[in-house]
Short mmCIF file of C-alpha atoms and ligand atoms in Angstrom, two decimals:
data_model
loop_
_atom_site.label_atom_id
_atom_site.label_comp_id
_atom_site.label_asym_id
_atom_site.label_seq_id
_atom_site.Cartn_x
_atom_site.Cartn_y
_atom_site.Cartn_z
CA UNK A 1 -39.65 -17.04 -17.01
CA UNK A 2 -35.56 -16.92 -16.75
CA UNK A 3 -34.79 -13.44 -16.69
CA UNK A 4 -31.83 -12.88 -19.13
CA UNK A 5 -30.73 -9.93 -17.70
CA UNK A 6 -30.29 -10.78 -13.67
CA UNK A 7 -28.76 -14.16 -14.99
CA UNK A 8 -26.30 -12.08 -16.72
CA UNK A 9 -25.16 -9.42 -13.95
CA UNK A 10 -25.22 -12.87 -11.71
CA UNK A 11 -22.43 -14.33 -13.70
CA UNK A 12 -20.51 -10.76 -14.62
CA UNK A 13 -20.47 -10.97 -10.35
CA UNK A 14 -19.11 -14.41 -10.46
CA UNK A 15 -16.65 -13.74 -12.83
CA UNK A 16 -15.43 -11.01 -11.24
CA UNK A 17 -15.25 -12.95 -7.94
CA UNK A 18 -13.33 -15.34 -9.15
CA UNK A 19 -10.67 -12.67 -10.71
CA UNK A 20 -10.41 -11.03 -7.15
CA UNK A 21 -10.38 -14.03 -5.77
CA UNK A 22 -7.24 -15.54 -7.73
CA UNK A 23 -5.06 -12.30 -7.19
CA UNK A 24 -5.78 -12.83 -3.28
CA UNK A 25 -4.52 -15.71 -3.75
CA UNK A 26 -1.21 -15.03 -5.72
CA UNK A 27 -0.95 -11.88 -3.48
CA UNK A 28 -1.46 -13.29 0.01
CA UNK A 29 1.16 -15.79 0.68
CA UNK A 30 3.27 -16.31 4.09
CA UNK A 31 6.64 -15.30 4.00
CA UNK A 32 6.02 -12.68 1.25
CA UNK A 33 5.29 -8.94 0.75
CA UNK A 34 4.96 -6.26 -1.36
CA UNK A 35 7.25 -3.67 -3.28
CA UNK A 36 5.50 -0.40 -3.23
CA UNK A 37 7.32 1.28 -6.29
CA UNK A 38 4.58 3.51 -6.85
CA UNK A 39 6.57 7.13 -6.21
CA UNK A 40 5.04 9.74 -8.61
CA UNK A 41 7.08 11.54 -10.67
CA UNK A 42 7.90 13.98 -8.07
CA UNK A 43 8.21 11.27 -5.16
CA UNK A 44 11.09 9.92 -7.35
CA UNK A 45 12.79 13.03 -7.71
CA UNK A 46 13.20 13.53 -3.94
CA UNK A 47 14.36 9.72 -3.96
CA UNK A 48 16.73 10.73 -6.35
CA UNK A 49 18.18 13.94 -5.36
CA UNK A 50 19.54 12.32 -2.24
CA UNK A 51 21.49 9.83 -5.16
CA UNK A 52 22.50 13.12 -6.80
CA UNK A 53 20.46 11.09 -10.17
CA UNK A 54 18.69 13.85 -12.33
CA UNK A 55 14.88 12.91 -12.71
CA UNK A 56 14.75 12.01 -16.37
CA UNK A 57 12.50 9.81 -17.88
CA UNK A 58 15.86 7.80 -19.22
CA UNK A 59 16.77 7.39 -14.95
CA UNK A 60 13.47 6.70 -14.13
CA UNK A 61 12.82 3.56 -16.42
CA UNK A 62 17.00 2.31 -15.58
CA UNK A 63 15.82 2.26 -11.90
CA UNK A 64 12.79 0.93 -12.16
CA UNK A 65 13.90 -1.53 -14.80
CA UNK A 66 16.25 -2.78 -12.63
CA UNK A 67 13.88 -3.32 -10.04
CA UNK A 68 11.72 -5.21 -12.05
CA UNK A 69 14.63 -7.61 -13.29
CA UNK A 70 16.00 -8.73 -9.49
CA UNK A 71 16.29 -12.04 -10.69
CA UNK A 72 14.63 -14.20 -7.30
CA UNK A 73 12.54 -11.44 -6.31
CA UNK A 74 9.24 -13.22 -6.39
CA UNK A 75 10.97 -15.79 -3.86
CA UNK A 76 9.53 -12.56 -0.87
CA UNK A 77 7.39 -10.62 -2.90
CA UNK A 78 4.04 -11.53 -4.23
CA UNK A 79 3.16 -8.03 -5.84
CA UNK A 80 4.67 -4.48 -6.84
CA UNK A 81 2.29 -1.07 -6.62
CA UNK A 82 3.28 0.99 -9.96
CA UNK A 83 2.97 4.59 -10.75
CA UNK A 84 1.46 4.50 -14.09
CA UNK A 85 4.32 5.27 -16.22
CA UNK A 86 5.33 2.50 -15.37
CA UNK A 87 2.25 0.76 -17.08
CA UNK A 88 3.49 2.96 -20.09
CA UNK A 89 6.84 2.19 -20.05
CA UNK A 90 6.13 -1.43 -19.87
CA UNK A 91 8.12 -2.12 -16.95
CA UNK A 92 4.68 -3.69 -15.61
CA UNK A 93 5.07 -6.82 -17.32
CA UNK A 94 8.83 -7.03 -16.63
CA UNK A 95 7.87 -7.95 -13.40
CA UNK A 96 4.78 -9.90 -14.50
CA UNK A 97 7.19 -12.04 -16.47
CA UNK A 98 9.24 -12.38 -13.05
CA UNK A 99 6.26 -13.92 -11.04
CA UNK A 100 5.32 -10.61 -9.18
CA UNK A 101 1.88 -9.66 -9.57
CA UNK A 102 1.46 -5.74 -10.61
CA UNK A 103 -1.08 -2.92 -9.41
CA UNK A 104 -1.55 0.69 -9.88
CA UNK A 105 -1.63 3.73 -7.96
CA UNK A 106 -4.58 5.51 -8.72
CA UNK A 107 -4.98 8.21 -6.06
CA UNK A 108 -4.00 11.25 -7.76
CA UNK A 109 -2.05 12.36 -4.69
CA UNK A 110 -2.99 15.28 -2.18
CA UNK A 111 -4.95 18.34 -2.20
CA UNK A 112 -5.14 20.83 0.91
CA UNK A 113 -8.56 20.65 2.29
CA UNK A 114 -10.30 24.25 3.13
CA UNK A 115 -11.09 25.40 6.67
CA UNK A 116 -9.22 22.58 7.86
CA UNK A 117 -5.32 23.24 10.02
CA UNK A 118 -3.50 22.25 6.70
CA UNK A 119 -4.89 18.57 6.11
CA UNK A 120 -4.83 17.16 3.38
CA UNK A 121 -7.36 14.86 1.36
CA UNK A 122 -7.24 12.82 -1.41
CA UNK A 123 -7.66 13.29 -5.23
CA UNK A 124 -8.91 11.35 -7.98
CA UNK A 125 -12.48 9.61 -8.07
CA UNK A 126 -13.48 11.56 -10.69
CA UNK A 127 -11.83 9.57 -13.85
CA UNK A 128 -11.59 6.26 -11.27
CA UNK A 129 -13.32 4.19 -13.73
CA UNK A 130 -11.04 5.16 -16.83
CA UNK A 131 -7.99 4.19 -15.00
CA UNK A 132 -9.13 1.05 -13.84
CA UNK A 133 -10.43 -0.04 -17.45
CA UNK A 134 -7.35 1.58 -18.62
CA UNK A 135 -4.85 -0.06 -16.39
CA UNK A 136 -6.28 -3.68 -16.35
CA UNK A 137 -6.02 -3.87 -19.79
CA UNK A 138 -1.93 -3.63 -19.69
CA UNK A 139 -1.90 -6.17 -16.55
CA UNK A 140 -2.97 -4.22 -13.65
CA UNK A 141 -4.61 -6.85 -11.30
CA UNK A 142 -4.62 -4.87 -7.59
CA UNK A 143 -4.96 -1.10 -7.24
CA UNK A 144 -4.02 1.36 -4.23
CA UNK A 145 -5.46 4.46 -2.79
CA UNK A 146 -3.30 6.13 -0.08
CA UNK A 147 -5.33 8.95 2.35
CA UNK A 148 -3.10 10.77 5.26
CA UNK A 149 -3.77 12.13 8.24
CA UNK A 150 -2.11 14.66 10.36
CA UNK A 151 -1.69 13.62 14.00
CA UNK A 152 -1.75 16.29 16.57
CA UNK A 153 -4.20 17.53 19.85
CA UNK A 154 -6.17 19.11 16.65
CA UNK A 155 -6.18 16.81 13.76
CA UNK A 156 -7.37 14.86 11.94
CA UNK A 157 -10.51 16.82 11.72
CA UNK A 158 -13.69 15.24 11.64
CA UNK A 159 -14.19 16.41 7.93
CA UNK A 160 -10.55 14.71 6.87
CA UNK A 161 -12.04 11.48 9.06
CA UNK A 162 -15.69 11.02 7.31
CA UNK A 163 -14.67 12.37 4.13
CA UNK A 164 -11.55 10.32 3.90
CA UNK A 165 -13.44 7.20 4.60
CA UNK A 166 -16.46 7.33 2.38
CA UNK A 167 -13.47 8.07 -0.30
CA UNK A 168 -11.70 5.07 0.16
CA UNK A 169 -14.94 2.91 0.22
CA UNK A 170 -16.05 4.29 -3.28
CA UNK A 171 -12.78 3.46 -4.46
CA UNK A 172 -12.83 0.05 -3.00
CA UNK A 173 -16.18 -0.62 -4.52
CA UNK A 174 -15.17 0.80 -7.86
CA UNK A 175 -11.81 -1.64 -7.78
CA UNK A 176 -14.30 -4.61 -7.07
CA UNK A 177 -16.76 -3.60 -9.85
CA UNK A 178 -13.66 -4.13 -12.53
CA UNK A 179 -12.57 -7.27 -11.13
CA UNK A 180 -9.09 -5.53 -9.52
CA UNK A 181 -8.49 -6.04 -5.57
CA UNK A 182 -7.96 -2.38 -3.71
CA UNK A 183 -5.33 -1.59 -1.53
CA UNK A 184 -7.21 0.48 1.45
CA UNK A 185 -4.21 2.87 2.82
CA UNK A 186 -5.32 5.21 5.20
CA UNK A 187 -1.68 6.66 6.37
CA UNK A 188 -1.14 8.45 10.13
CA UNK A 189 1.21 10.15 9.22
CA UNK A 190 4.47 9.71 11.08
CA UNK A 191 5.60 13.36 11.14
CA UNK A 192 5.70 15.32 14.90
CA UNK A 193 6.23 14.90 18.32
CA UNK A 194 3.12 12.87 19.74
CA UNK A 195 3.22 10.24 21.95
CA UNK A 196 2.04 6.51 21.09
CA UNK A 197 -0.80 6.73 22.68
CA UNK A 198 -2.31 10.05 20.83
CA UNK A 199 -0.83 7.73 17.23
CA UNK A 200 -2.91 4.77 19.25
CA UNK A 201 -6.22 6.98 19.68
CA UNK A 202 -6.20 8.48 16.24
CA UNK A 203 -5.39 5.41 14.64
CA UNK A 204 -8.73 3.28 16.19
CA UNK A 205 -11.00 6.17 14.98
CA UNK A 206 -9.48 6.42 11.53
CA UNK A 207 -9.40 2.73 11.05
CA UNK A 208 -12.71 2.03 12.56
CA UNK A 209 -14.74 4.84 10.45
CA UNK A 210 -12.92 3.46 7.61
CA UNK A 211 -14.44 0.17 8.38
CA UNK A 212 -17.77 1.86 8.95
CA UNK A 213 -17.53 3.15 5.47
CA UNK A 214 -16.64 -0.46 3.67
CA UNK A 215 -19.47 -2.02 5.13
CA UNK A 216 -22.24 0.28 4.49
CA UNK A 217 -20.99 0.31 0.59
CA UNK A 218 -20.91 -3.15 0.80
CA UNK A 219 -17.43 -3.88 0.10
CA UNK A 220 -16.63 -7.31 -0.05
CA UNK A 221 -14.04 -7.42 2.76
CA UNK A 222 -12.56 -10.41 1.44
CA UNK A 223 -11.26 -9.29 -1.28
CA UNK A 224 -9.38 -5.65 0.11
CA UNK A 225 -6.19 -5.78 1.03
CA UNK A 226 -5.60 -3.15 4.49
CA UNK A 227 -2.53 -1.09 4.47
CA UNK A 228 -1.90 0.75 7.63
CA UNK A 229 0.71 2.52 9.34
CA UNK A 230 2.00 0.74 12.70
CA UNK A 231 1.74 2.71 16.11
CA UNK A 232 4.37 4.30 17.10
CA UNK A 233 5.87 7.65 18.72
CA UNK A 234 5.95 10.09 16.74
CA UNK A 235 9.51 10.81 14.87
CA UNK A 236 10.70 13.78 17.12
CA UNK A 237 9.05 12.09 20.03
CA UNK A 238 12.14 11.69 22.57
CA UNK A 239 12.61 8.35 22.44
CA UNK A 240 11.50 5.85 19.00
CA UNK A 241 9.06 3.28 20.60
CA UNK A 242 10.65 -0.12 21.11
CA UNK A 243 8.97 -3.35 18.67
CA UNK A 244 7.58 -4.77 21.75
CA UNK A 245 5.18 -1.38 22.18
CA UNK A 246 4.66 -1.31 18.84
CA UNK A 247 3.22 -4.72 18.58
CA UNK A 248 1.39 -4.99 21.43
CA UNK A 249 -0.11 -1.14 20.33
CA UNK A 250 -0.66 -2.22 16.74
CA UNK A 251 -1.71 -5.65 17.55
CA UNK A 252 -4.85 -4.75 20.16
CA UNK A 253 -5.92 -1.87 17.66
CA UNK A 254 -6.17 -4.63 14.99
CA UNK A 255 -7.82 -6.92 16.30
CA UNK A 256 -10.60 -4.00 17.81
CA UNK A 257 -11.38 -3.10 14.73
CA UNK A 258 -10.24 -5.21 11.53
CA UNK A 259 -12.79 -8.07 10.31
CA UNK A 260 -11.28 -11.38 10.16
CA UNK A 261 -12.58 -11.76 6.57
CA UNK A 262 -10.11 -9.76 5.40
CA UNK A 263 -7.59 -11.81 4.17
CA UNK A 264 -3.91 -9.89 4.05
CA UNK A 265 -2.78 -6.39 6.04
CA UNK A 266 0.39 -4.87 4.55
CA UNK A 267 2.26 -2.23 6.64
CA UNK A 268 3.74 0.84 4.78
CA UNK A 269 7.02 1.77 6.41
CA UNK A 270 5.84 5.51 6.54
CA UNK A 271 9.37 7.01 7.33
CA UNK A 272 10.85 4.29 10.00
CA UNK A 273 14.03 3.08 9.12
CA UNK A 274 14.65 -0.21 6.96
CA UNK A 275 15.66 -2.01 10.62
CA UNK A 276 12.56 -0.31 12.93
CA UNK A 277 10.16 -1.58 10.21
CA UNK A 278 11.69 -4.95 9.83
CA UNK A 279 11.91 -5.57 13.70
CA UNK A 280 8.34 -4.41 14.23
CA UNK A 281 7.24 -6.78 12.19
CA UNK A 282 9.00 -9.18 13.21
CA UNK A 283 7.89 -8.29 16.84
CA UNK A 284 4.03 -8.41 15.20
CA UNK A 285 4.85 -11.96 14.14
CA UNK A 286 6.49 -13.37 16.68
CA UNK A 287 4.43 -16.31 18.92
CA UNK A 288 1.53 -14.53 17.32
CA UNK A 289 -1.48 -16.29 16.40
CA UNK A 290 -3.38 -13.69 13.95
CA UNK A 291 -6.32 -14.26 11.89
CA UNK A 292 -4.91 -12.11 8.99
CA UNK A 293 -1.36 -12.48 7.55
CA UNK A 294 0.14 -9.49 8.58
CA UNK A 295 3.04 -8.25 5.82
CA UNK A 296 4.88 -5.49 4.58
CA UNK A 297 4.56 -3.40 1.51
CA UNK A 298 7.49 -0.86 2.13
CA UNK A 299 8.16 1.94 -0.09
CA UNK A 300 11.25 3.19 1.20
CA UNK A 301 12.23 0.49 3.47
CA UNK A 302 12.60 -1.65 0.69
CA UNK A 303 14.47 1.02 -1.95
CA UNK A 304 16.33 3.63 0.40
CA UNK A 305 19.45 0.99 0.65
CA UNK A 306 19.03 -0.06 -3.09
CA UNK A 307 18.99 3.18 -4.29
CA UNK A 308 21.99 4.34 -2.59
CA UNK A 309 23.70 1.00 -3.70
CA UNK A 310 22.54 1.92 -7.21
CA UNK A 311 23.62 5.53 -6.93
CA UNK A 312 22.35 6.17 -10.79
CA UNK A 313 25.20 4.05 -12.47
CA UNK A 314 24.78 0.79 -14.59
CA UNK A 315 28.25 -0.93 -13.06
CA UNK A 316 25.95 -1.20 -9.77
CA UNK A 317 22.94 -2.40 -11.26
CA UNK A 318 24.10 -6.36 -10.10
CA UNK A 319 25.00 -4.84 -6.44
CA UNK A 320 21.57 -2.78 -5.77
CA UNK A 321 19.68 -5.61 -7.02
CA UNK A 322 21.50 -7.91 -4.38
CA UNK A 323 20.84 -5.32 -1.75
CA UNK A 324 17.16 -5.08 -2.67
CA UNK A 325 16.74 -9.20 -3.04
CA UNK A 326 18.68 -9.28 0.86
CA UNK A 327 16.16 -6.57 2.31
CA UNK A 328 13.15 -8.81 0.45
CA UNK A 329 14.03 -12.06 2.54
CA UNK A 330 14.83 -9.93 5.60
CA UNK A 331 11.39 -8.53 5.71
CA UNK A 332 10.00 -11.99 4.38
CA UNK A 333 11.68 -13.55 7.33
CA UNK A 334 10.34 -10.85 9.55
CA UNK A 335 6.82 -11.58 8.39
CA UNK A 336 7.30 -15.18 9.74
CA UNK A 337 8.24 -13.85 13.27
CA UNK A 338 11.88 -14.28 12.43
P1 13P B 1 6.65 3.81 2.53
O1 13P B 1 6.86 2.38 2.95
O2 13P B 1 7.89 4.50 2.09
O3 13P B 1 5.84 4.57 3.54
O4 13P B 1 5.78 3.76 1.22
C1 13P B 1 4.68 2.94 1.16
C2 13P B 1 3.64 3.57 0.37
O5 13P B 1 3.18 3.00 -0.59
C3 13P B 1 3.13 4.87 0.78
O6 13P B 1 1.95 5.11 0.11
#
């Protein structure tokens, strides 16, 4: 007897296998990155306060709107991470129309976590599976969950560790049940004065519970996309770590611990300067023969000169979007070992 129902979920899987599969595809190409453009409200005010631009709604959509219109852009990117008002605003399928894949943000950013030194965790499982429905239906095909972790002889705790990795894996799962391909970010944070190797140590148990985690809710590994944070010095370590340490640091911690099923890592920049995080990857790509494509999917690396070129007026709308289009092939290039 053919049983209706498990012939059903079987081809509901396929379907949806197919869909992940396809934005893999358009998302994981050599040479190319992504733009994260994801700041929350908030996030964008700090980005522009240090343009002296007010955070209006009317500022928000010119910026982001010229973002989305970089005529070229899909040349070195292959997708942008959007907050959602810009879902809302319909600046999504701006850059649809422009070849450049879109996802959401659907972390609802940071909460302190009690009895812990200040750590934060993660918000927003709870309505996961309204945003996803919500957001695929205006053209979100990828989606991105960001946890952070405080480096220091103390933290991360083992809490913020287990917690933050059984999080990410129920997102991930959720994002593959609707057919949309999750960005796993689990962020060391940048900020204080460790050395590499405490950022080195940290980074292989974070990382390798997180793993832990996608495998025993059966995420299928080939259809995540792993954002990480490179190892490095701290930023008020005495001196920045050269591209060469970071590399070879990043480069043996990857290969420890990362699957080679999964098919694309992304860096976030994480507070390096637009050169350190272009060089580094660079250095990562260089005579390198990895089994992943290793990319970029800079926030601020990608924006900080842009912004500044843009400086809130529409007579330097042509110029930032020049500036942003020559940071997108540097990185590209960068990606390619060059
Ligand atoms: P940065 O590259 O500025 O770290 O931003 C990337 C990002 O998406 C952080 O979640």
């Amino acid at each position: 007897v053919k049983n209706i129902f498990l012939e059903n979920l079987k081809d509901h899987i396929m379907n949806y296998n197919n869909e992940l599969a396809s934005t893999i595809k358009a998302l994981a190409i050599k040479g190319k990155g992504l733009l994260a453009a994801d700041e929350s409200t908030s996030t964008i005010g700090k980005r522009f306060a240090s343009i002296n631009v007010e955070n209006t709604l009317e500022n928000r959509n010119a910026y982001r709107t010229l973002l989305a219109h970089t005529k070229g852009l899909n040349k070195h990117i292959s997708g942008v991470i959007l907050y959602k008002e810009s879902f809302e605003q319909n600046i999504a399928s701006i850059f649809t129309a422009n070849g450049i894949v879109p996802g959401i943000k659907v972390d609802d950013g940071l909460s302190i976590m009690p009895e812990t030194l200040n750590e934060s965790f993660t918000k927003g499982l709870d309505d996961l599976n309204n945003k996803l429905e919500t957001y695929k239906k205006l053209g979100a095909k990828f989606a991105k969950w960001r946890n952070v972790y405080t480096v220091s002889s103390e933290t991360p705790s083992e809490s913020i560790i287990r917690s933050g990795a059984d999080n990410l894996a129920r997102y991930a799962l959720t994002c593959q049940a609707y057919g949309i391909v999750p960005i796993v970010e689990p962020e060391i944070l940048i900020d204080g004065s460790h050395d590499i190797n405490l950022c080195a140590k940290i980074s292989s148990q974070v990382l390798n519970s997180v793993f832990i985690a996608l495998f025993h809710y059966k995420v299928q590994l080939e259809y995540i996309i792993l954002k990480p944070s490179m190892i490095t010095a701290g930023i008020d370590y005495n001196t920045p770590s050269s591209a060469k340490e970071v590399a070879a640091r990043t480069l043996k911690i990857l290969r420890d611990v990362v699957p080679v099923g999964v098919p694309l890592i992304t860096f976030l920049s994480g507070g390096q300067t637009p050169l350190q995080s272009s060089d580094n990857l660079r250095a990562m790509n260089v005579n390198a023969s990895n089994p992943w494509i290793l990319s970029f999917s800079y926030g601020r690396a990608l924006q900080e000169d842009c912004l500044k070129a843009w400086s809130g007026k529409k007579e330097n709308v042509l110029k930032a979007q020049d500036v942003l289009l020559e940071c997108a092939r540097i990185n590209g290039l960068a990606s390619l070992g060059q």
